[in-house]
Amino acid sequence: MLIIIDTNLSRGGGGGLNVDSLKDLNQDLLAKWWWRFHEESNALWVKVIRSIFGEGGGLMEGGDGVSKGSSVWSNIVKVGREIDDMGIQFSKSIEEVVGNAENIKFWEDSWLIDESLKSRFGRLYQLEVHKNILIAEKGEYVGDDWRWNLEWRREPRGREIGELEDLQSLLRGVLPKRGIVDRNVWRLDPTNGFSVKSLMSLIEEARGRGSVTRGSTIWLNVVPKKICIFVWHSKLRRIPVRVKLAKKRINLHSVLCPRCGYEEETVDHALLNCTKVKSLWNNIIGRWWKLKCGECRSLEELWDVCNQWGSSEKGGKRWLATVWCILYQIWSERNRLVFGQLNNSLDEIFVTPQISKLYISYSQRATSD
């Protein structure tokens, strides 16, 4: 599978790397091969794929057999189904628009309906004399009128007659356009055509992302990278609190919070719910923004507050930078306490001058950015 790692990827206004978007970007780049398969129909690699997986390359035929394999192409076929499962009709989004009809196959390509005529009219396809015939070879102009030339190995009968009537109904009024080259249209963005950027936007929208509540990383260039990484880990609940370490069978003398010693140390407790931590949130955020972050019982509730205030055009980055720095400092001082490098209480460590200095430093960077 194609894996893309680009440490210079900039997403959103904050700049930097949106780590959670790497999977989406990888999907988008794989999906681009669907578009290239249609656009580069005469390329050697397309001919190789067709010789192995059939004329549609497994893309238009459902691709179940192809996508179950472990080859690079099977992963490309599979990614189309994955995007479909998000509610985006990607696998049927590439439409072949007929021009002079010299590059579109009558039976194999999806040019008249959402699927190939071979799939819709299977009985007639078996009767076809020239199965790989192009649209331009399937008829001819008589003056200004186009006449279809339908050739069969024998006369249609039974259900084949019903299929023939349906096919003739679809073909009525359809004719190649002289002097106009065949082209592909991406139905999801007919005006601008296919692009990785536009597909990524559709995927993020389908997943309800673009907000801090759903696990995507907003990379603030106004705080150190180590703080961004820690906040991302905390959103994913991957910081090594004592409860998580105990579940991994790491021998601990206690799973209780090292600060209060009364409750189990979970992610929410360590960063929000410990009585000493809660008083810190109320003193800092409550004093500066008149918000009651101390009432947030989970990180998800805190992210909701971050979404509301962090999206503000004025002071939004300053708000996020302050919250993220406080989260990081809470965890840093917790580690110092656990490893015997700190004897003071949290209240004594987080005195107002120290936090104010931190706040002023990063808020100035946020304001000047």
mmCIF file of C-alpha atoms in Angstrom:
data_model
loop_
_atom_site.group_PDB
_atom_site.id
_atom_site.type_symbol
_atom_site.label_atom_id
_atom_site.label_comp_id
_atom_site.label_asym_id
_atom_site.label_seq_id
_atom_site.Cartn_x
_atom_site.Cartn_y
_atom_site.Cartn_z
ATOM 1 C CA MET A 1 0.000 0.000 0.000
ATOM 2 C CA LEU A 2 1.138 3.511 -0.767
ATOM 3 C CA ILE A 3 2.160 5.243 2.471
ATOM 4 C CA ILE A 4 2.707 8.986 2.453
ATOM 5 C CA ILE A 5 4.610 10.634 5.297
ATOM 6 C CA ASP A 6 5.108 14.352 4.782
ATOM 7 C CA THR A 7 6.346 16.213 7.839
ATOM 8 C CA ASN A 8 5.855 19.524 6.068
ATOM 9 C CA LEU A 9 2.158 18.963 5.474
ATOM 10 C CA SER A 10 0.224 22.055 6.517
ATOM 11 C CA ARG A 11 -3.408 21.705 7.423
ATOM 12 C CA GLY A 12 -5.662 24.519 8.502
ATOM 13 C CA GLY A 13 -4.694 27.927 9.746
ATOM 14 C CA GLY A 14 -2.425 26.631 12.513
ATOM 15 C CA GLY A 15 0.200 25.209 10.163
ATOM 16 C CA GLY A 16 2.320 22.118 10.797
ATOM 17 C CA LEU A 17 1.450 18.457 10.606
ATOM 18 C CA ASN A 18 -2.077 17.168 11.053
ATOM 19 C CA VAL A 19 -1.106 13.655 12.112
ATOM 20 C CA ASP A 20 -4.589 12.221 12.043
ATOM 21 C CA SER A 21 -4.991 13.289 8.418
ATOM 22 C CA LEU A 22 -2.189 11.038 7.176
ATOM 23 C CA LYS A 23 -4.551 8.083 6.822
ATOM 24 C CA ASP A 24 -7.011 10.231 4.888
ATOM 25 C CA LEU A 25 -4.240 11.573 2.679
ATOM 26 C CA ASN A 26 -3.068 8.039 1.972
ATOM 27 C CA GLN A 27 -6.641 7.107 0.986
ATOM 28 C CA ASP A 28 -6.879 10.166 -1.267
ATOM 29 C CA LEU A 29 -3.616 9.376 -3.039
ATOM 30 C CA LEU A 30 -4.696 5.783 -3.586
ATOM 31 C CA ALA A 31 -8.081 6.990 -4.847
ATOM 32 C CA LYS A 32 -6.284 9.212 -7.366
ATOM 33 C CA TRP A 33 -5.354 6.045 -9.257
ATOM 34 C CA TRP A 34 -9.043 5.490 -9.960
ATOM 35 C CA TRP A 35 -9.036 8.798 -11.820
ATOM 36 C CA ARG A 36 -5.754 8.034 -13.574
ATOM 37 C CA PHE A 37 -7.084 4.641 -14.698
ATOM 38 C CA HIS A 38 -9.834 6.471 -16.612
ATOM 39 C CA GLU A 39 -7.713 9.393 -17.796
ATOM 40 C CA GLU A 40 -4.749 7.334 -19.017
ATOM 41 C CA SER A 41 -6.722 4.605 -20.761
ATOM 42 C CA ASN A 42 -4.054 4.118 -23.447
ATOM 43 C CA ALA A 43 -1.098 3.967 -21.039
ATOM 44 C CA LEU A 44 0.896 0.755 -20.791
ATOM 45 C CA TRP A 45 0.202 0.298 -17.063
ATOM 46 C CA VAL A 46 -3.559 0.511 -17.701
ATOM 47 C CA LYS A 47 -3.287 -2.159 -20.376
ATOM 48 C CA VAL A 48 -1.382 -4.388 -17.931
ATOM 49 C CA ILE A 49 -4.060 -3.918 -15.242
ATOM 50 C CA ARG A 50 -6.802 -4.723 -17.762
ATOM 51 C CA SER A 51 -4.997 -7.842 -18.919
ATOM 52 C CA ILE A 52 -4.897 -9.105 -15.324
ATOM 53 C CA PHE A 53 -8.166 -7.849 -13.806
ATOM 54 C CA GLY A 54 -10.377 -7.312 -16.848
ATOM 55 C CA GLU A 55 -11.362 -4.286 -18.891
ATOM 56 C CA GLY A 56 -12.695 -2.379 -15.889
ATOM 57 C CA GLY A 57 -9.663 -3.204 -13.770
ATOM 58 C CA GLY A 58 -11.989 -4.438 -11.026
ATOM 59 C CA LEU A 59 -13.138 -0.870 -10.422
ATOM 60 C CA MET A 60 -16.436 -0.983 -12.273
ATOM 61 C CA GLU A 61 -17.231 -4.662 -11.676
ATOM 62 C CA GLY A 62 -17.593 -4.374 -7.906
ATOM 63 C CA GLY A 63 -13.995 -5.356 -7.256
ATOM 64 C CA ASP A 64 -14.823 -7.895 -4.540
ATOM 65 C CA GLY A 65 -12.409 -10.499 -5.839
ATOM 66 C CA VAL A 66 -9.682 -7.971 -6.593
ATOM 67 C CA SER A 67 -9.940 -6.074 -3.274
ATOM 68 C CA LYS A 68 -9.511 -9.271 -1.248
ATOM 69 C CA GLY A 69 -5.960 -9.690 -2.509
ATOM 70 C CA SER A 70 -2.783 -8.210 -1.104
ATOM 71 C CA SER A 71 -1.371 -6.521 -4.204
ATOM 72 C CA VAL A 72 -0.941 -2.781 -4.633
ATOM 73 C CA TRP A 73 -3.825 -2.681 -7.111
ATOM 74 C CA SER A 74 -6.124 -4.597 -4.750
ATOM 75 C CA ASN A 75 -5.498 -1.892 -2.129
ATOM 76 C CA ILE A 76 -6.377 0.759 -4.693
ATOM 77 C CA VAL A 77 -9.630 -1.048 -5.522
ATOM 78 C CA LYS A 78 -10.383 -1.516 -1.817
ATOM 79 C CA VAL A 79 -9.977 2.168 -0.969
ATOM 80 C CA GLY A 80 -12.855 3.054 -3.286
ATOM 81 C CA ARG A 81 -15.174 0.800 -1.292
ATOM 82 C CA GLU A 82 -13.906 2.312 1.967
ATOM 83 C CA ILE A 83 -14.764 5.805 0.756
ATOM 84 C CA ASP A 84 -18.184 4.581 -0.377
ATOM 85 C CA ASP A 85 -18.798 3.290 3.149
ATOM 86 C CA MET A 86 -18.373 6.859 4.443
ATOM 87 C CA GLY A 87 -21.441 7.914 2.469
ATOM 88 C CA ILE A 88 -19.462 9.327 -0.464
ATOM 89 C CA GLN A 89 -20.455 7.769 -3.809
ATOM 90 C CA PHE A 90 -16.869 7.670 -4.994
ATOM 91 C CA SER A 91 -16.771 4.403 -6.943
ATOM 92 C CA LYS A 92 -19.426 5.733 -9.325
ATOM 93 C CA SER A 93 -18.252 9.326 -9.354
ATOM 94 C CA ILE A 94 -16.192 9.196 -12.564
ATOM 95 C CA GLU A 95 -18.406 9.675 -15.613
ATOM 96 C CA GLU A 96 -17.194 9.287 -19.166
ATOM 97 C CA VAL A 97 -18.719 12.010 -21.343
ATOM 98 C CA VAL A 98 -18.985 11.081 -24.983
ATOM 99 C CA GLY A 99 -17.386 13.346 -27.554
ATOM 100 C CA ASN A 100 -16.288 11.778 -30.814
ATOM 101 C CA ALA A 101 -16.606 8.353 -29.097
ATOM 102 C CA GLU A 102 -13.230 7.206 -30.375
ATOM 103 C CA ASN A 103 -11.824 6.314 -26.944
ATOM 104 C CA ILE A 104 -14.828 4.881 -25.077
ATOM 105 C CA LYS A 105 -15.803 1.245 -25.299
ATOM 106 C CA PHE A 106 -19.460 0.606 -25.947
ATOM 107 C CA TRP A 107 -19.885 -2.350 -23.596
ATOM 108 C CA GLU A 108 -17.011 -2.087 -21.124
ATOM 109 C CA ASP A 109 -17.068 1.578 -20.048
ATOM 110 C CA SER A 110 -19.654 3.374 -17.918
ATOM 111 C CA TRP A 111 -20.658 6.094 -20.349
ATOM 112 C CA LEU A 112 -24.445 5.871 -20.662
ATOM 113 C CA ILE A 113 -25.571 4.831 -17.159
ATOM 114 C CA ASP A 114 -23.955 4.393 -13.729
ATOM 115 C CA GLU A 115 -22.587 1.003 -14.733
ATOM 116 C CA SER A 116 -21.260 -0.584 -17.876
ATOM 117 C CA LEU A 117 -23.735 -1.790 -20.475
ATOM 118 C CA LYS A 118 -22.110 -5.191 -20.112
ATOM 119 C CA SER A 119 -23.254 -5.326 -16.496
ATOM 120 C CA ARG A 120 -26.775 -4.027 -17.177
ATOM 121 C CA PHE A 121 -27.449 -6.107 -20.315
ATOM 122 C CA GLY A 122 -25.544 -9.316 -19.660
ATOM 123 C CA ARG A 123 -27.585 -11.464 -22.043
ATOM 124 C CA LEU A 124 -27.112 -9.096 -24.970
ATOM 125 C CA TYR A 125 -23.408 -8.847 -24.198
ATOM 126 C CA GLN A 126 -23.090 -12.595 -24.637
ATOM 127 C CA LEU A 127 -24.705 -12.225 -28.063
ATOM 128 C CA GLU A 128 -22.392 -9.394 -29.128
ATOM 129 C CA VAL A 129 -20.086 -10.160 -32.036
ATOM 130 C CA HIS A 130 -17.408 -7.578 -31.143
ATOM 131 C CA LYS A 131 -17.292 -7.278 -27.352
ATOM 132 C CA ASN A 132 -14.422 -4.751 -27.187
ATOM 133 C CA ILE A 133 -15.865 -2.448 -29.809
ATOM 134 C CA LEU A 134 -15.664 1.350 -29.403
ATOM 135 C CA ILE A 135 -18.766 3.531 -29.501
ATOM 136 C CA ALA A 136 -17.572 5.187 -32.718
ATOM 137 C CA GLU A 137 -17.382 1.734 -34.345
ATOM 138 C CA LYS A 138 -20.854 0.766 -33.185
ATOM 139 C CA GLY A 139 -22.611 2.979 -35.715
ATOM 140 C CA GLU A 140 -22.143 5.560 -38.431
ATOM 141 C CA TYR A 141 -23.331 8.950 -39.583
ATOM 142 C CA VAL A 142 -25.726 9.072 -42.505
ATOM 143 C CA GLY A 143 -25.759 12.748 -43.325
ATOM 144 C CA ASP A 144 -26.402 14.412 -39.994
ATOM 145 C CA ASP A 145 -28.120 11.375 -38.492
ATOM 146 C CA TRP A 146 -26.332 8.764 -36.393
ATOM 147 C CA ARG A 147 -27.431 5.178 -36.839
ATOM 148 C CA TRP A 148 -26.526 2.456 -34.377
ATOM 149 C CA ASN A 149 -25.322 -0.849 -35.796
ATOM 150 C CA LEU A 150 -26.212 -3.630 -33.352
ATOM 151 C CA GLU A 151 -24.776 -6.985 -34.445
ATOM 152 C CA TRP A 152 -25.584 -10.287 -32.762
ATOM 153 C CA ARG A 153 -24.380 -13.835 -33.163
ATOM 154 C CA ARG A 154 -28.032 -14.792 -33.473
ATOM 155 C CA GLU A 155 -31.375 -13.065 -33.175
ATOM 156 C CA PRO A 156 -32.329 -12.099 -29.588
ATOM 157 C CA ARG A 157 -35.154 -14.127 -28.067
ATOM 158 C CA GLY A 158 -36.995 -14.469 -24.785
ATOM 159 C CA ARG A 159 -35.657 -12.149 -22.103
ATOM 160 C CA GLU A 160 -33.026 -10.924 -24.539
ATOM 161 C CA ILE A 161 -35.759 -9.091 -26.446
ATOM 162 C CA GLY A 162 -36.702 -7.165 -23.298
ATOM 163 C CA GLU A 163 -33.069 -6.178 -22.764
ATOM 164 C CA LEU A 164 -32.802 -5.077 -26.395
ATOM 165 C CA GLU A 165 -35.851 -2.840 -26.073
ATOM 166 C CA ASP A 166 -34.408 -1.230 -22.929
ATOM 167 C CA LEU A 167 -31.045 -0.717 -24.614
ATOM 168 C CA GLN A 168 -32.610 0.865 -27.702
ATOM 169 C CA SER A 169 -34.610 3.172 -25.446
ATOM 170 C CA LEU A 170 -31.391 4.336 -23.730
ATOM 171 C CA LEU A 171 -29.567 4.826 -27.042
ATOM 172 C CA ARG A 172 -32.360 6.853 -28.601
ATOM 173 C CA GLY A 173 -31.145 10.403 -29.121
ATOM 174 C CA VAL A 174 -27.543 9.604 -28.080
ATOM 175 C CA LEU A 175 -24.907 10.239 -30.726
ATOM 176 C CA PRO A 176 -21.153 10.992 -30.938
ATOM 177 C CA LYS A 177 -20.181 14.649 -31.273
ATOM 178 C CA ARG A 178 -17.932 15.458 -34.185
ATOM 179 C CA GLY A 179 -14.776 17.395 -33.398
ATOM 180 C CA ILE A 180 -15.112 16.994 -29.609
ATOM 181 C CA VAL A 181 -12.725 14.733 -27.703
ATOM 182 C CA ASP A 182 -14.066 12.267 -25.130
ATOM 183 C CA ARG A 183 -13.472 13.336 -21.542
ATOM 184 C CA ASN A 184 -14.014 12.246 -17.959
ATOM 185 C CA VAL A 185 -16.066 14.215 -15.449
ATOM 186 C CA TRP A 186 -15.846 13.842 -11.691
ATOM 187 C CA ARG A 187 -19.421 14.043 -10.474
ATOM 188 C CA LEU A 188 -18.424 15.096 -6.970
ATOM 189 C CA ASP A 189 -16.931 18.298 -8.407
ATOM 190 C CA PRO A 190 -17.912 18.622 -12.102
ATOM 191 C CA THR A 191 -16.618 22.185 -12.392
ATOM 192 C CA ASN A 192 -13.060 21.770 -11.124
ATOM 193 C CA GLY A 193 -12.608 18.056 -11.708
ATOM 194 C CA PHE A 194 -10.856 15.527 -9.513
ATOM 195 C CA SER A 195 -8.216 16.639 -7.011
ATOM 196 C CA VAL A 196 -6.752 15.098 -3.879
ATOM 197 C CA LYS A 197 -7.534 18.272 -1.945
ATOM 198 C CA SER A 198 -11.239 18.269 -2.819
ATOM 199 C CA LEU A 199 -11.594 14.551 -2.025
ATOM 200 C CA MET A 200 -9.898 15.044 1.341
ATOM 201 C CA SER A 201 -12.356 17.829 2.155
ATOM 202 C CA LEU A 202 -15.263 15.503 1.359
ATOM 203 C CA ILE A 203 -13.824 12.760 3.575
ATOM 204 C CA GLU A 204 -13.265 15.138 6.484
ATOM 205 C CA GLU A 205 -16.787 16.459 6.102
ATOM 206 C CA ALA A 206 -18.206 12.931 5.992
ATOM 207 C CA ARG A 207 -16.384 12.034 9.178
ATOM 208 C CA GLY A 208 -17.551 15.187 10.898
ATOM 209 C CA ARG A 209 -14.019 16.302 11.441
ATOM 210 C CA GLY A 210 -12.229 19.617 11.347
ATOM 211 C CA SER A 211 -12.945 20.085 15.050
ATOM 212 C CA VAL A 212 -10.953 19.177 18.095
ATOM 213 C CA THR A 213 -13.725 16.939 19.421
ATOM 214 C CA ARG A 214 -13.268 14.145 16.896
ATOM 215 C CA GLY A 215 -9.575 13.429 17.389
ATOM 216 C CA SER A 216 -8.020 15.425 14.578
ATOM 217 C CA THR A 217 -4.875 17.246 15.496
ATOM 218 C CA ILE A 218 -4.938 21.035 15.265
ATOM 219 C CA TRP A 219 -1.265 21.876 15.079
ATOM 220 C CA LEU A 220 -0.628 25.250 16.656
ATOM 221 C CA ASN A 221 2.550 26.873 15.427
ATOM 222 C CA VAL A 222 2.502 29.193 18.436
ATOM 223 C CA VAL A 223 3.394 26.472 20.938
ATOM 224 C CA PRO A 224 6.323 24.023 20.993
ATOM 225 C CA LYS A 225 5.884 20.784 19.072
ATOM 226 C CA LYS A 226 6.179 18.682 22.212
ATOM 227 C CA ILE A 227 3.026 20.378 23.559
ATOM 228 C CA CYS A 228 1.134 19.706 20.312
ATOM 229 C CA ILE A 229 2.141 16.052 20.447
ATOM 230 C CA PHE A 230 1.091 15.737 24.077
ATOM 231 C CA VAL A 231 -2.334 17.286 23.400
ATOM 232 C CA TRP A 232 -2.820 14.923 20.488
ATOM 233 C CA HIS A 233 -1.954 11.959 22.711
ATOM 234 C CA SER A 234 -4.314 13.188 25.399
ATOM 235 C CA LYS A 235 -7.158 13.452 22.862
ATOM 236 C CA LEU A 236 -6.504 9.845 21.922
ATOM 237 C CA ARG A 237 -6.260 8.968 25.634
ATOM 238 C CA ARG A 238 -2.825 7.512 25.150
ATOM 239 C CA ILE A 239 -0.937 9.151 27.988
ATOM 240 C CA PRO A 240 0.420 6.573 30.480
ATOM 241 C CA VAL A 241 -1.774 7.135 33.538
ATOM 242 C CA ARG A 242 -1.640 4.498 36.267
ATOM 243 C CA VAL A 243 -4.903 2.779 35.348
ATOM 244 C CA LYS A 244 -3.701 2.218 31.773
ATOM 245 C CA LEU A 245 -0.303 0.962 32.969
ATOM 246 C CA ALA A 246 -1.987 -1.495 35.323
ATOM 247 C CA LYS A 247 -4.090 -2.873 32.460
ATOM 248 C CA LYS A 248 -0.846 -3.561 30.616
ATOM 249 C CA ARG A 249 0.240 -5.638 33.633
ATOM 250 C CA ILE A 250 2.942 -3.228 34.702
ATOM 251 C CA ASN A 251 3.658 -3.746 38.386
ATOM 252 C CA LEU A 252 2.629 -0.617 40.323
ATOM 253 C CA HIS A 253 2.338 -0.119 44.048
ATOM 254 C CA SER A 254 -0.930 1.765 43.502
ATOM 255 C CA VAL A 255 -3.274 2.971 40.767
ATOM 256 C CA LEU A 256 -4.425 5.921 42.848
ATOM 257 C CA CYS A 257 -3.726 9.492 41.800
ATOM 258 C CA PRO A 258 -0.235 10.532 43.001
ATOM 259 C CA ARG A 259 -1.577 14.007 43.841
ATOM 260 C CA CYS A 260 -4.743 13.404 45.845
ATOM 261 C CA GLY A 261 -4.301 9.716 46.662
ATOM 262 C CA TYR A 262 -8.087 9.160 46.782
ATOM 263 C CA GLU A 263 -9.223 8.220 43.275
ATOM 264 C CA GLU A 264 -7.852 6.069 40.485
ATOM 265 C CA GLU A 265 -5.637 7.951 38.067
ATOM 266 C CA THR A 266 -7.438 8.003 34.720
ATOM 267 C CA VAL A 267 -6.757 10.482 31.928
ATOM 268 C CA ASP A 268 -9.754 12.623 32.885
ATOM 269 C CA HIS A 269 -8.818 12.555 36.560
ATOM 270 C CA ALA A 270 -5.149 13.379 35.986
ATOM 271 C CA LEU A 271 -5.825 16.369 33.738
ATOM 272 C CA LEU A 272 -9.207 17.648 34.972
ATOM 273 C CA ASN A 273 -10.918 15.996 37.910
ATOM 274 C CA CYS A 274 -8.281 15.837 40.630
ATOM 275 C CA THR A 275 -9.297 18.383 43.255
ATOM 276 C CA LYS A 276 -5.932 20.146 43.039
ATOM 277 C CA VAL A 277 -6.036 20.259 39.251
ATOM 278 C CA LYS A 278 -9.633 21.480 39.256
ATOM 279 C CA SER A 279 -8.771 24.431 41.472
ATOM 280 C CA LEU A 280 -5.983 25.334 39.038
ATOM 281 C CA TRP A 281 -8.396 25.430 36.076
ATOM 282 C CA ASN A 282 -10.828 27.604 37.986
ATOM 283 C CA ASN A 283 -8.102 30.015 39.111
ATOM 284 C CA ILE A 284 -6.508 30.456 35.705
ATOM 285 C CA ILE A 285 -9.254 30.076 33.098
ATOM 286 C CA GLY A 286 -12.005 31.289 35.389
ATOM 287 C CA ARG A 287 -10.069 34.432 36.204
ATOM 288 C CA TRP A 288 -8.962 35.329 32.670
ATOM 289 C CA TRP A 289 -11.918 34.198 30.552
ATOM 290 C CA LYS A 290 -14.679 33.905 33.134
ATOM 291 C CA LEU A 291 -15.190 30.283 32.112
ATOM 292 C CA LYS A 292 -15.746 27.345 34.419
ATOM 293 C CA CYS A 293 -13.412 24.739 32.950
ATOM 294 C CA GLY A 294 -13.333 23.164 36.386
ATOM 295 C CA GLU A 295 -16.853 21.926 35.665
ATOM 296 C CA CYS A 296 -15.650 19.864 32.690
ATOM 297 C CA ARG A 297 -15.819 16.246 33.782
ATOM 298 C CA SER A 298 -14.111 14.793 30.697
ATOM 299 C CA LEU A 299 -11.661 15.836 28.028
ATOM 300 C CA GLU A 300 -14.479 15.691 25.469
ATOM 301 C CA GLU A 301 -16.282 18.442 27.377
ATOM 302 C CA LEU A 302 -13.066 20.456 27.467
ATOM 303 C CA TRP A 303 -12.665 20.023 23.683
ATOM 304 C CA ASP A 304 -16.209 21.373 23.248
ATOM 305 C CA VAL A 305 -15.185 24.510 25.119
ATOM 306 C CA CYS A 306 -12.009 24.679 23.032
ATOM 307 C CA ASN A 307 -14.036 24.476 19.826
ATOM 308 C CA GLN A 308 -16.253 27.325 20.922
ATOM 309 C CA TRP A 309 -13.500 29.655 22.045
ATOM 310 C CA GLY A 310 -10.675 28.436 19.828
ATOM 311 C CA SER A 311 -12.607 29.267 16.647
ATOM 312 C CA SER A 312 -12.819 32.929 17.598
ATOM 313 C CA GLU A 313 -11.016 35.166 15.115
ATOM 314 C CA LYS A 314 -9.831 37.366 17.943
ATOM 315 C CA GLY A 315 -7.843 35.587 20.603
ATOM 316 C CA GLY A 316 -8.705 32.074 19.434
ATOM 317 C CA LYS A 317 -5.106 30.931 19.180
ATOM 318 C CA ARG A 318 -4.270 32.604 22.457
ATOM 319 C CA TRP A 319 -7.066 30.661 24.159
ATOM 320 C CA LEU A 320 -5.950 27.314 22.712
ATOM 321 C CA ALA A 321 -2.282 28.013 23.440
ATOM 322 C CA THR A 322 -3.073 28.738 27.079
ATOM 323 C CA VAL A 323 -5.215 25.630 27.553
ATOM 324 C CA TRP A 324 -2.678 23.396 25.852
ATOM 325 C CA CYS A 325 0.215 24.779 27.859
ATOM 326 C CA ILE A 326 -1.695 24.255 31.106
ATOM 327 C CA LEU A 327 -2.467 20.642 30.136
ATOM 328 C CA TYR A 328 1.177 20.033 29.338
ATOM 329 C CA GLN A 329 2.406 21.632 32.558
ATOM 330 C CA ILE A 330 -0.089 19.630 34.633
ATOM 331 C CA TRP A 331 1.258 16.417 33.182
ATOM 332 C CA SER A 332 4.901 17.512 33.450
ATOM 333 C CA GLU A 333 4.553 18.376 37.126
ATOM 334 C CA ARG A 334 2.711 15.098 37.717
ATOM 335 C CA ASN A 335 5.702 13.216 36.278
ATOM 336 C CA ARG A 336 8.113 15.155 38.440
ATOM 337 C CA LEU A 337 6.075 14.254 41.481
ATOM 338 C CA VAL A 338 5.916 10.561 40.558
ATOM 339 C CA PHE A 339 9.643 10.287 39.877
ATOM 340 C CA GLY A 340 10.667 12.088 43.032
ATOM 341 C CA GLN A 341 11.809 15.327 41.412
ATOM 342 C CA LEU A 342 9.124 17.412 43.048
ATOM 343 C CA ASN A 343 8.146 17.730 46.684
ATOM 344 C CA ASN A 344 5.813 20.686 46.475
ATOM 345 C CA SER A 345 2.071 20.524 45.947
ATOM 346 C CA LEU A 346 0.476 21.495 42.675
ATOM 347 C CA ASP A 347 -0.865 24.722 44.159
ATOM 348 C CA GLU A 348 2.635 25.764 45.165
ATOM 349 C CA ILE A 349 4.105 24.933 41.798
ATOM 350 C CA PHE A 350 1.437 26.647 39.701
ATOM 351 C CA VAL A 351 1.540 30.039 41.332
ATOM 352 C CA THR A 352 0.071 32.876 39.327
ATOM 353 C CA PRO A 353 3.394 34.522 38.293
ATOM 354 C CA GLN A 354 4.661 31.307 36.683
ATOM 355 C CA ILE A 355 1.476 30.672 34.712
ATOM 356 C CA SER A 356 1.241 34.345 33.802
ATOM 357 C CA LYS A 357 4.744 34.258 32.396
ATOM 358 C CA LEU A 358 3.848 31.184 30.343
ATOM 359 C CA TYR A 359 0.606 32.786 29.188
ATOM 360 C CA ILE A 360 2.248 36.060 28.179
ATOM 361 C CA SER A 361 5.017 34.270 26.274
ATOM 362 C CA TYR A 362 2.750 32.152 24.112
ATOM 363 C CA SER A 363 -0.038 34.691 23.764
ATOM 364 C CA GLN A 364 2.434 37.163 22.311
ATOM 365 C CA ARG A 365 3.444 34.573 19.725
ATOM 366 C CA ALA A 366 -0.189 33.859 18.966
ATOM 367 C CA THR A 367 -1.017 37.535 18.549
ATOM 368 C CA SER A 368 1.950 38.218 16.275
ATOM 369 C CA ASP A 369 1.309 35.133 14.127
#
